[in-house]
Amino acid sequence: MSSAPSSASSSLFESESAETRQITHEILSLLLPHRRTVEADAELDTTDAFPEQLLQISGLVGRGEPVLFTLPGFPCKSPNTAKVFNHLPDQGELLALRFLDSLCARIGKVYAPGARVLICSDGHIFGDVIGVPDEHIDAYGDALRSMISSEGMAEHLATFDLRDVYGTTLSYDEKRMATTDRYAPTIEDLRAEVKVDDSTLRMYRGITRFMVEDTAGWEGTKSALQRDARKRAYEVIRRSRAWGELIAEHHPRTVRLSIHPQNRGEAKFGIRLLGAADAWTTPWHSVPLRRADGGWELMHRTEAEQIGREVQRDGRPSHFEALDGSDDVAVAV
């Protein structure tokens, strides 16, 4: 929910040094071109319009600490193979990781202590709700960590998931229950919030859409699927809120990012990892297409198949390339 800076925030802004203020605004200016939002006038953004992020960054800069971003996301692949190749990360995740790594490198040029992104993989927290097996989520997360290591991005990127919180003794069902029992809001509270808060309503509608699109093998009516999707959307938001609270407790001094669209003034900063026609599209709900001009765009697999050819890397699908009249499948070297 949008909020104005508190009196405590204002006093901190007033007491910070001119150097801290300058560096803070420079760091935030590097984020602005990549903001994920549905606001129509995002091109008019200025750093002063984001007091929450200025406060979060200035606190770290003022203490001379590296800027640590926490990013809930990279959960698992969609179970709908009309949208993705399979349950493993592909070129889309690799490009997103490279973007985050390069963003940290750019921040390091204006702020010597540098920056890091902690990818807080949230797949396990709601995997049972979206119909993705825990073993697929583990395989996705392990492959993601392998990408970070093999690409030399460990200086800037790291991961965090339920395994880091609870170890291996508890089952994933027990880990989910422990997290939601401690941190999650009630369904009743969320329903009331959706009625009065535009940001929560927007997220509820977006996740409901994903629930409908990602449900495979539904044998009931379309209206029944919509009802089921709305019910599960509330549970996804509830658990996502719990995950966010857990992250805040384990990593309290961070700049909070989100892969969901966020408005100015909100506590989280929405960040766009790759280009896509839809502000809600992510690498884990799509495949990447390399256009003829060399740029990349995320889209559903069935859409990419109409305009591109599949490219494989290391024996599995990687991405699509715009058709040029050659073979339907290529191998990346």
XYZ file of C-alpha atoms in Angstrom:
333
model
C 0.000 0.000 0.000
C 1.329 3.430 -0.893
C 2.507 5.606 1.948
C 4.244 8.901 2.548
C 7.644 9.033 4.277
C 7.377 8.846 8.052
C 8.792 11.511 10.362
C 11.616 9.095 11.157
C 12.348 8.798 7.434
C 12.338 12.564 7.058
C 14.757 13.027 9.950
C 17.125 10.485 8.428
C 17.048 12.265 5.072
C 17.824 15.526 6.853
C 20.759 14.081 8.792
C 22.465 12.185 5.980
C 25.591 13.653 4.428
C 25.612 15.299 1.023
C 27.828 12.476 -0.275
C 25.443 9.786 0.993
C 22.506 11.622 -0.568
C 24.266 11.945 -3.922
C 25.326 8.287 -4.052
C 21.856 7.146 -2.978
C 20.220 9.063 -5.810
C 22.818 7.779 -8.301
C 22.113 4.175 -7.296
C 18.360 4.635 -7.543
C 18.735 6.341 -10.936
C 20.320 3.117 -12.232
C 17.162 1.213 -11.241
C 14.603 3.587 -12.733
C 14.992 2.566 -16.407
C 14.123 -1.001 -15.411
C 11.100 -0.297 -13.226
C 8.191 -2.709 -13.616
C 4.923 -0.850 -13.307
C 1.521 -0.401 -14.912
C 1.587 3.362 -14.357
C 1.150 5.159 -17.676
C 3.678 7.929 -17.007
C 6.691 5.884 -15.867
C 8.918 7.825 -18.256
C 8.466 10.827 -15.941
C 9.982 9.023 -12.935
C 12.486 10.894 -10.771
C 14.410 9.519 -7.823
C 12.600 11.847 -5.432
C 9.350 10.026 -6.223
C 10.608 6.908 -4.395
C 11.132 7.859 -0.726
C 10.937 4.257 0.508
C 13.776 3.146 -1.750
C 15.830 6.255 -0.980
C 15.479 5.432 2.710
C 16.458 1.790 2.232
C 19.491 2.617 0.088
C 20.693 5.578 2.150
C 20.696 3.481 5.313
C 23.158 1.061 3.729
C 25.244 3.732 2.012
C 25.418 5.788 5.202
C 26.972 2.822 7.001
C 29.320 2.068 4.111
C 27.767 -1.369 3.593
C 27.214 -3.091 0.244
C 23.715 -2.493 -1.089
C 21.854 -5.782 -0.653
C 18.742 -6.267 -2.756
C 16.270 -8.993 -1.828
C 14.242 -10.282 -4.767
C 11.484 -12.844 -4.169
C 11.169 -14.697 -7.448
C 12.688 -17.375 -9.703
C 10.296 -19.896 -8.079
C 9.991 -22.658 -10.689
C 8.769 -23.036 -14.242
C 5.076 -22.822 -15.001
C 3.503 -26.303 -15.197
C 1.876 -25.262 -18.502
C 4.105 -26.428 -21.375
C 2.200 -24.154 -23.740
C 4.131 -21.377 -21.979
C 7.518 -22.989 -21.217
C 9.817 -25.779 -22.443
C 9.925 -27.883 -19.274
C 10.603 -27.556 -15.516
C 14.230 -26.395 -15.854
C 15.581 -22.851 -16.323
C 16.520 -21.828 -19.843
C 18.059 -18.849 -21.637
C 15.380 -16.615 -20.128
C 16.621 -17.199 -16.596
C 20.225 -16.882 -17.764
C 19.534 -13.499 -19.356
C 17.716 -12.345 -16.228
C 20.647 -13.389 -14.042
C 23.074 -11.606 -16.352
C 20.953 -8.465 -16.120
C 21.006 -8.534 -12.319
C 24.752 -9.199 -12.338
C 25.384 -6.260 -14.698
C 23.152 -4.002 -12.589
C 25.272 -4.776 -9.530
C 28.432 -4.104 -11.548
C 27.098 -0.702 -12.624
C 26.274 0.183 -9.035
C 29.822 -0.810 -8.077
C 31.143 1.901 -10.394
C 29.356 4.657 -8.441
C 29.598 3.091 -4.975
C 32.811 1.266 -4.003
C 31.274 -1.258 -1.537
C 29.146 -2.440 -4.439
C 25.851 -4.316 -4.527
C 24.497 -7.852 -4.319
C 21.156 -9.444 -5.150
C 19.796 -12.205 -2.946
C 17.343 -14.195 -5.058
C 14.757 -15.456 -2.583
C 13.324 -18.395 -4.517
C 9.701 -18.749 -3.474
C 8.680 -21.861 -5.387
C 8.448 -24.175 -2.396
C 6.276 -21.794 -0.394
C 3.354 -22.226 -2.818
C 4.373 -25.111 -5.095
C 1.528 -27.333 -3.903
C -1.007 -24.584 -4.683
C 0.169 -24.096 -8.274
C 0.646 -27.801 -8.965
C 4.429 -28.033 -9.249
C 6.168 -31.003 -7.517
C 8.802 -30.140 -4.930
C 11.376 -32.226 -6.804
C 10.872 -30.039 -9.882
C 11.344 -26.934 -7.742
C 14.550 -28.375 -6.273
C 15.849 -29.204 -9.759
C 15.032 -25.691 -10.969
C 16.778 -24.085 -7.974
C 19.849 -26.311 -8.282
C 20.146 -25.484 -11.988
C 19.810 -21.788 -11.186
C 22.678 -21.982 -8.702
C 24.739 -23.856 -11.277
C 24.112 -21.031 -13.770
C 25.274 -18.431 -11.257
C 28.456 -20.395 -10.538
C 29.351 -21.385 -14.098
C 28.742 -17.859 -15.424
C 30.990 -16.297 -12.756
C 28.177 -14.294 -11.150
C 28.613 -15.461 -7.546
C 30.281 -12.167 -6.597
C 26.975 -10.379 -7.105
C 24.253 -13.048 -6.924
C 23.188 -15.607 -4.333
C 20.038 -17.603 -3.574
C 17.879 -18.186 -0.508
C 14.998 -20.641 -0.103
C 13.170 -22.766 2.458
C 16.113 -25.164 2.603
C 18.264 -22.338 3.972
C 15.673 -21.611 6.669
C 14.670 -25.068 7.896
C 17.393 -27.397 6.668
C 16.563 -30.909 5.489
C 14.893 -32.422 8.570
C 11.338 -31.193 7.917
C 9.284 -32.128 4.886
C 8.319 -29.346 2.512
C 4.728 -29.541 3.715
C 5.987 -28.993 7.263
C 8.178 -26.092 6.137
C 5.237 -24.452 4.364
C 3.013 -24.886 7.390
C 5.631 -23.495 9.779
C 6.083 -20.409 7.593
C 2.414 -19.658 7.006
C 1.401 -20.329 10.612
C 3.918 -17.747 11.797
C 3.838 -15.074 9.116
C 0.784 -15.301 6.836
C -2.252 -12.988 7.030
C -5.706 -14.556 7.108
C -7.771 -15.044 3.968
C -10.413 -12.768 5.494
C -7.889 -9.953 5.908
C -6.744 -10.353 2.308
C -10.307 -10.291 0.971
C -10.934 -7.062 2.850
C -7.669 -5.576 1.536
C -8.510 -6.434 -2.080
C -11.678 -4.357 -1.734
C -9.856 -1.185 -0.701
C -6.287 -1.370 -2.057
C -5.636 -1.062 -5.799
C -2.180 -2.661 -5.604
C -3.489 -5.773 -3.865
C -6.437 -5.971 -6.262
C -4.061 -5.752 -9.226
C -1.920 -8.573 -7.838
C -4.979 -10.706 -7.082
C -6.247 -10.337 -10.644
C -2.818 -11.019 -12.142
C -2.274 -14.173 -10.093
C -5.819 -15.378 -10.796
C -5.038 -15.104 -14.498
C -1.880 -17.154 -14.008
C -3.822 -19.781 -12.067
C -6.242 -20.168 -14.969
C -3.498 -20.257 -17.620
C -1.248 -22.665 -15.716
C -3.881 -25.241 -14.790
C -3.365 -28.364 -16.899
C -5.890 -31.154 -17.386
C -8.890 -29.310 -15.932
C -12.011 -31.409 -16.529
C -14.658 -29.093 -15.110
C -16.352 -26.037 -16.539
C -14.633 -22.764 -17.305
C -16.617 -21.003 -14.553
C -15.568 -23.660 -12.045
C -11.922 -23.163 -13.074
C -12.308 -19.417 -12.529
C -13.701 -20.004 -9.029
C -10.894 -22.423 -8.201
C -8.289 -20.011 -9.574
C -9.615 -17.123 -7.477
C -9.484 -19.274 -4.352
C -5.912 -20.394 -5.057
C -4.851 -16.831 -5.908
C -5.708 -15.742 -2.375
C -3.633 -18.611 -1.003
C -0.662 -17.713 -3.237
C -0.785 -14.088 -2.052
C -1.143 -15.216 1.560
C 1.919 -17.427 1.327
C 3.881 -14.841 -0.643
C 3.223 -12.342 2.138
C 4.476 -14.910 4.650
C 7.616 -15.441 2.577
C 8.181 -11.701 2.435
C 7.905 -11.398 6.203
C 10.319 -14.284 6.673
C 12.818 -12.632 4.309
C 12.510 -9.335 6.185
C 13.227 -11.095 9.469
C 16.268 -12.960 8.142
C 17.586 -10.034 6.041
C 16.297 -6.828 7.648
C 18.675 -4.266 6.094
C 17.964 -4.606 2.400
C 16.427 -2.855 -0.588
C 13.242 -4.745 -1.360
C 12.627 -5.590 -5.021
C 9.623 -7.255 -6.626
C 9.020 -8.974 -9.951
C 5.417 -7.706 -9.799
C 4.439 -4.221 -10.991
C 4.704 -1.638 -8.203
C 3.552 1.974 -8.017
C 5.564 4.925 -6.775
C 5.656 5.173 -2.996
C 5.349 1.455 -2.314
C 7.777 -0.365 -0.035
C 8.956 -2.626 -2.869
C 10.453 -1.556 -6.181
C 9.123 -3.480 -9.170
C 11.935 -4.497 -11.493
C 11.714 -5.717 -15.085
C 14.210 -8.464 -15.817
C 13.651 -8.757 -19.576
C 11.505 -7.195 -22.275
C 7.948 -8.463 -22.739
C 4.655 -7.146 -24.058
C 2.953 -7.798 -20.700
C 4.174 -6.152 -17.473
C 3.471 -9.427 -15.622
C 5.536 -11.724 -17.874
C 8.609 -13.377 -16.320
C 11.156 -15.941 -17.567
C 9.439 -18.676 -15.549
C 6.100 -18.142 -17.325
C 7.530 -17.936 -20.830
C 10.384 -18.678 -23.211
C 12.852 -16.173 -24.708
C 12.855 -15.293 -28.397
C 15.874 -13.667 -30.001
C 14.611 -11.252 -32.608
C 16.280 -10.606 -35.954
C 17.753 -7.368 -34.538
C 19.506 -9.351 -31.784
C 17.182 -8.216 -29.003
C 15.340 -10.566 -26.685
C 11.654 -10.817 -25.846
C 9.683 -13.105 -23.531
C 6.523 -14.803 -24.800
C 4.576 -18.027 -24.438
C 6.115 -21.068 -26.085
C 3.180 -21.567 -28.461
C 3.571 -17.974 -29.673
C 7.338 -18.322 -30.120
C 6.866 -21.521 -32.153
C 4.860 -19.549 -34.713
C 7.637 -17.062 -35.428
C 10.871 -18.751 -34.392
C 12.893 -21.946 -34.393
C 13.913 -23.796 -31.255
C 17.557 -23.613 -30.180
C 19.075 -26.247 -27.906
C 22.024 -25.937 -25.557
C 23.658 -28.788 -23.631
C 21.050 -31.205 -24.925
C 17.941 -29.333 -23.808
C 15.789 -26.476 -25.144
C 17.276 -23.033 -24.561
C 15.346 -20.396 -26.549
C 13.831 -19.509 -29.909
C 15.358 -17.500 -32.725
C 13.358 -15.572 -35.316
C 12.839 -17.723 -38.399
C 15.220 -17.147 -41.284
C 14.212 -20.048 -43.486
C 16.697 -22.569 -42.065
C 16.030 -25.745 -40.072
C 13.356 -25.773 -37.378
C 15.789 -26.729 -34.593
C 19.269 -25.333 -34.055
C 22.024 -26.123 -31.585
C 23.753 -23.299 -29.708
C 27.527 -23.391 -29.584
